[in-house]
Short mmCIF file of C-alpha atoms in Angstrom, two decimals:
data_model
loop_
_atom_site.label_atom_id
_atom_site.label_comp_id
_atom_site.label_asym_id
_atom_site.label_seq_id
_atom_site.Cartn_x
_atom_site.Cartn_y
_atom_site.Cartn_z
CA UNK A 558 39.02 144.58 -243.42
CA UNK A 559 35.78 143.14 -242.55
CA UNK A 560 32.94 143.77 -245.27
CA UNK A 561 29.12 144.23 -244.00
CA UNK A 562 27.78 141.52 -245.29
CA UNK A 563 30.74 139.82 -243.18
CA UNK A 564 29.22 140.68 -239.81
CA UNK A 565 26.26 138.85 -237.93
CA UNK A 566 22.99 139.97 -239.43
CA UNK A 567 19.25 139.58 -238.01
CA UNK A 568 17.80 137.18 -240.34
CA UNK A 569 14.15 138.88 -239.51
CA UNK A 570 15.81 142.45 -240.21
CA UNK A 571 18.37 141.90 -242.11
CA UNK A 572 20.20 144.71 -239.55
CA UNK A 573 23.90 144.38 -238.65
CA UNK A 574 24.19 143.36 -234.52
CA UNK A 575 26.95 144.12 -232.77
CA UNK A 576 29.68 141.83 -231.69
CA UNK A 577 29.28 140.40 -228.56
CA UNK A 578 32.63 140.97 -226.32
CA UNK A 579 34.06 138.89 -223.96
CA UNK A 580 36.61 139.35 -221.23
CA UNK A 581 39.15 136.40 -220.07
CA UNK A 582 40.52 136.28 -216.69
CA UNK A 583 43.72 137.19 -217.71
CA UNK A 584 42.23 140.16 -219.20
CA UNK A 585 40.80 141.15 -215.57
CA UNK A 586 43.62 140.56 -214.34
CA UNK A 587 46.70 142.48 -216.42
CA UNK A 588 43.52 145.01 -217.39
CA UNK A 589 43.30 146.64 -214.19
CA UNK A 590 46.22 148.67 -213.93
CA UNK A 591 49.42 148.16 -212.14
CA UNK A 592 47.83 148.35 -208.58
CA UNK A 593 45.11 145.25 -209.40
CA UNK A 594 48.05 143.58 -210.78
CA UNK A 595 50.19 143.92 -208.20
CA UNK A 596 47.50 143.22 -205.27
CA UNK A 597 45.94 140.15 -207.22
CA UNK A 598 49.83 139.30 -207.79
CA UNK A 599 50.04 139.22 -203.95
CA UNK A 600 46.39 137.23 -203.50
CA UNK A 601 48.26 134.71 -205.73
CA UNK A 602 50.97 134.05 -203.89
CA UNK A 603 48.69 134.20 -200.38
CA UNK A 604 46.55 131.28 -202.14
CA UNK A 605 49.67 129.63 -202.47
CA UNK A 606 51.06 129.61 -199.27
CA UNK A 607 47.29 128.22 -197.74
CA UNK A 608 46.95 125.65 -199.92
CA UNK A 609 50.98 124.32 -199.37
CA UNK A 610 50.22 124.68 -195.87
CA UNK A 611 47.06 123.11 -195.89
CA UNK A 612 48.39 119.70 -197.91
CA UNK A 613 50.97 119.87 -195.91
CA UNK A 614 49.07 119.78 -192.24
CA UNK A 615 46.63 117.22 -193.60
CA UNK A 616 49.16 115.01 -194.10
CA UNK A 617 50.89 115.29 -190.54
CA UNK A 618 47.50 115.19 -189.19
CA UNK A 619 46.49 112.10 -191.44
CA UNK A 620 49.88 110.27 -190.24
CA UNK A 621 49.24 111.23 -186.52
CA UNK A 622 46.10 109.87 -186.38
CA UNK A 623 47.15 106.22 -187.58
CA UNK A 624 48.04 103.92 -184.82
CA UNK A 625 47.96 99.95 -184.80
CA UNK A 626 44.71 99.05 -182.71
CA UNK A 627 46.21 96.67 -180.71
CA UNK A 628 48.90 98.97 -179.63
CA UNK A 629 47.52 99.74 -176.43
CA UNK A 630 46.71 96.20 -175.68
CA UNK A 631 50.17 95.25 -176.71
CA UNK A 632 51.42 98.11 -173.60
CA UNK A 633 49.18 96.70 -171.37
CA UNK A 634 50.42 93.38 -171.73
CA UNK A 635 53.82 93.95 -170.98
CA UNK A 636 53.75 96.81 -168.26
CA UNK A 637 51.54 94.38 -166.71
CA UNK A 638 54.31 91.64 -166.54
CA UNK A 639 56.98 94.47 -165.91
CA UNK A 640 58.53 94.34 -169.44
CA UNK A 641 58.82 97.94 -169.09
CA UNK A 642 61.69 97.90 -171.84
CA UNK A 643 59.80 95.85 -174.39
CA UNK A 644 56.79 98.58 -173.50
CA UNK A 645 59.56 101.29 -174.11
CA UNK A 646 60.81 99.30 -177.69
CA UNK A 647 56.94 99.36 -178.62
CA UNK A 648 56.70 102.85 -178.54
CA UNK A 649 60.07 104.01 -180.05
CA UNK A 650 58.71 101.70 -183.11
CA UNK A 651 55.52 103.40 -183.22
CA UNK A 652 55.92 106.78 -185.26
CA UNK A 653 52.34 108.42 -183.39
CA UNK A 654 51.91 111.06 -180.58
CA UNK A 655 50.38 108.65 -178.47
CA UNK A 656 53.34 106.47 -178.75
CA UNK A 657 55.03 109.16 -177.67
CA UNK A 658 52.79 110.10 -174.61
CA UNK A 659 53.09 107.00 -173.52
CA UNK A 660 56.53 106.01 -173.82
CA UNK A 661 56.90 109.43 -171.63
CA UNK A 662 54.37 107.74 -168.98
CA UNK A 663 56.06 104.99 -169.03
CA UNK A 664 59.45 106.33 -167.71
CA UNK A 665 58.12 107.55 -164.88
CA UNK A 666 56.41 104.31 -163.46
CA UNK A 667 57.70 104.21 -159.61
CA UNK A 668 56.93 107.76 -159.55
CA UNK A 669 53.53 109.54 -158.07
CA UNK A 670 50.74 109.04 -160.66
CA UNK A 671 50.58 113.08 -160.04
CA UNK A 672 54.11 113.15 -161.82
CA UNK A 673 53.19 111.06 -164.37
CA UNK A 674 50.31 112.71 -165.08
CA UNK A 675 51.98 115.71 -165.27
CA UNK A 676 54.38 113.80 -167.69
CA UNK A 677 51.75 113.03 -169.94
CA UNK A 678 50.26 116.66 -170.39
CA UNK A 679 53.37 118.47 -170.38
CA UNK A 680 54.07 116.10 -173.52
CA UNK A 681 50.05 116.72 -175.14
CA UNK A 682 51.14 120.02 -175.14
CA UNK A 683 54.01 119.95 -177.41
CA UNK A 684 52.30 117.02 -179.62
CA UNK A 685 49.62 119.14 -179.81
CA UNK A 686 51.55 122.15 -180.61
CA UNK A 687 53.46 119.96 -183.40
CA UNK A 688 49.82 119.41 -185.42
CA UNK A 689 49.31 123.10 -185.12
CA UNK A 690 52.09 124.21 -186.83
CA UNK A 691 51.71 127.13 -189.00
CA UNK A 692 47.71 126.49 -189.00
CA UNK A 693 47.05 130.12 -187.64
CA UNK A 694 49.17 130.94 -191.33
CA UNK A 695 45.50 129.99 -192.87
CA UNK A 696 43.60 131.80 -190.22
CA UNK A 697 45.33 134.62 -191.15
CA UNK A 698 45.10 134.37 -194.98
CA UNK A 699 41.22 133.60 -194.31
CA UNK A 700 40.69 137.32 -192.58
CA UNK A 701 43.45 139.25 -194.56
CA UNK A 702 42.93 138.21 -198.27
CA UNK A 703 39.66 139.82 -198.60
CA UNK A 704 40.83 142.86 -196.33
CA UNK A 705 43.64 143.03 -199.33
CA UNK A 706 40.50 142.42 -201.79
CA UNK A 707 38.51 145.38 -200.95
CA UNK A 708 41.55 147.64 -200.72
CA UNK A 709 42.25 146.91 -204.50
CA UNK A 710 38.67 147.87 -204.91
CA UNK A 711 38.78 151.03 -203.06
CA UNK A 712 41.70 151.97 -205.03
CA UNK A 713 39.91 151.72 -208.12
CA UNK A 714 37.32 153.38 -207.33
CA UNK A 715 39.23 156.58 -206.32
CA UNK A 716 41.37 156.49 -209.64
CA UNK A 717 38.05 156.18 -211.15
CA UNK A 718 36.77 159.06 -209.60
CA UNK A 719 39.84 160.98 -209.67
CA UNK A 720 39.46 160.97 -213.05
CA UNK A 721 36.26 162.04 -213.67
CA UNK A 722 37.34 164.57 -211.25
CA UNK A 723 40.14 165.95 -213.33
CA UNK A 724 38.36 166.08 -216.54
CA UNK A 725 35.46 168.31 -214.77
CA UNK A 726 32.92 165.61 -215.11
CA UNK A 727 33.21 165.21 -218.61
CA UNK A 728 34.81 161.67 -218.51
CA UNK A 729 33.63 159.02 -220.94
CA UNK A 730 31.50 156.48 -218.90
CA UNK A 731 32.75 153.18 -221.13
CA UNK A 732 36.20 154.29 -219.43
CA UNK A 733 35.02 155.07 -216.05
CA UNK A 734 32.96 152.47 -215.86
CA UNK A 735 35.83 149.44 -217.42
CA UNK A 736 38.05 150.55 -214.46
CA UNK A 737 35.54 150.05 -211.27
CA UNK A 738 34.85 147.06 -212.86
CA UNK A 739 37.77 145.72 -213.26
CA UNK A 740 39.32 147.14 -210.02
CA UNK A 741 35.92 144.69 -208.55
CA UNK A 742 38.44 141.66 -209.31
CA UNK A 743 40.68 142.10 -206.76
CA UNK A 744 37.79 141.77 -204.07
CA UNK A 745 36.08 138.64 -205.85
CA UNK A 746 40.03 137.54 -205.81
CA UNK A 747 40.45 138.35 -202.19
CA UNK A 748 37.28 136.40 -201.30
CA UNK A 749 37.77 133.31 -203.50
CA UNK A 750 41.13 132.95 -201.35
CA UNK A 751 39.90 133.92 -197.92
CA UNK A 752 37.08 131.50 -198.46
CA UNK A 753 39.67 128.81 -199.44
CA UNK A 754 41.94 129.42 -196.74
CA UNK A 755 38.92 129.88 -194.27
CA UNK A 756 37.71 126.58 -195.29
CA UNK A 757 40.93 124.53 -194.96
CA UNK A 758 41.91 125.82 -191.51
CA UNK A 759 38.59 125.10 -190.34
CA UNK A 760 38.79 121.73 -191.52
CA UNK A 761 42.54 120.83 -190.02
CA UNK A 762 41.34 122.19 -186.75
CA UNK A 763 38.36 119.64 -187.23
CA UNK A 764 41.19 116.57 -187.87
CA UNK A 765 43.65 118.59 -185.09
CA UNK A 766 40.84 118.43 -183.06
CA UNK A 767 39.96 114.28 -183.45
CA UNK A 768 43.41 113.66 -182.92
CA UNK A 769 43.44 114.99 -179.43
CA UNK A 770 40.57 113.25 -178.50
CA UNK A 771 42.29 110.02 -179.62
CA UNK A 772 45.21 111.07 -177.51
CA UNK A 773 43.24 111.68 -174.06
CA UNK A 774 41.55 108.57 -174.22
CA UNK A 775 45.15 106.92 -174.68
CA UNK A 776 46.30 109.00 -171.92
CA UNK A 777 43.29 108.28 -169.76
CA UNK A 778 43.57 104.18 -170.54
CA UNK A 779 47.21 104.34 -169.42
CA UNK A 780 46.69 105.83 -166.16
CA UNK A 781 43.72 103.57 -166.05
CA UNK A 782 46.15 100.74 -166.24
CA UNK A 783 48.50 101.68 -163.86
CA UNK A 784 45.87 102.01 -161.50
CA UNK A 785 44.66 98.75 -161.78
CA UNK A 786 45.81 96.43 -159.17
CA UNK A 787 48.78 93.51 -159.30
#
């Protein structure tokens, strides 16, 4: 049992003040009632899914966009001299979509450079639907995590008002006014992880995006080369 003289005092007054509360985020959290829970439960696990996604697209896209410098020069070198295997060897070595594209250009030489070219984009396309895997995952997270937010939100505030409802007005306002403020979590929840999401999508579609130049300019060198005369 705490004792007056136990309790912060004004040292001008000498008056008891009141202690100063303070709310964790677990307490917003579990304080909410069982719909906040459950929809901050499911912002949670949303969070988790972007930022798995996210690590795990950087570091395709990181590994993708590594290729030996002197790889092209390397290509050029022996398609020029007709080693067309050793050119083929090269590329099955070389873990890197434009490896790939070209190792795909390369088994069509004798063939219209129409075909070939064909080749080539027919083969961007699926690269560049490999480095896009499960991105639009983070687009979505970035638009429906604070949709999810604000739905918590409205929810609270109709219990809130239900209940002031029900007790013909006379509810207390400390009560009323704890659960629209807790039920404001879930939206600040909803945007923290729609702003996370938002930002790492935008970002691997940035590095996506880099990559692809890279592998055009590959693309274009190669049917540069083969243009080139004997």
């Amino acid at each position: 049992m705490l004792l007056s003289q136990d309790l912060p005092q004004d040292p001008t007054t000498g008056e008891i003040l009141s202690e100063e509360k303070t709310l964790s985020v677990m307490d917003l959290v579990f304080n909410g009632g069982t719909g906040s829970v459950i929809i901050i439960t499911v912002l949670f696990l949303m969070l988790g899914v972007a930022l798995y996604i996210y690590f795990e697209r950087l570091l395709a896209v990181n590994a993708a966009s590594k290729i030996d410098k002197n790889f092209m020069n390397q290509i050029r070198d022996h398609v020029t001299s007709g080693k067309l295997e050793a050119a083929k060897i090269l590329c099955a070595q070389t873990d890197s979509p434009v490896a790939r594209l070209t190792e795909k250009g390369i088994s069509r030489i004798g063939k219209p450079l129409d075909d070939i070219n064909t080749a080539i984009e027919n083969a961007g396309t699926l690269e560049v639907y490999k480095l896009e895997k499960n991105v639009s995952v983070l687009a979505t997270v970035a638009g429906a995590a604070p949709m999810i937010g604000f739905l918590g939100t409205v929810i609270g505030m109709i219990l809130a008002f239900h209940e002031m409802a029900s007790s013909g007005g006379q509810a207390e306002m400390g009560s009323l006014a704890s659960g629209i403020y807790t039920a404001m979590t879930t939206t600040v929840a909803g945007l923290i992880v729609g702003i996370i999401a938002y930002m790492g999508y935008n970002h691997l579609v940035n590095r996506t995006d880099k990559v692809v130049h890279k592998m055009e300019a590959n693309a274009v060198e190669f049917l540069d080369l083969l243009n080139e005369p004997l």
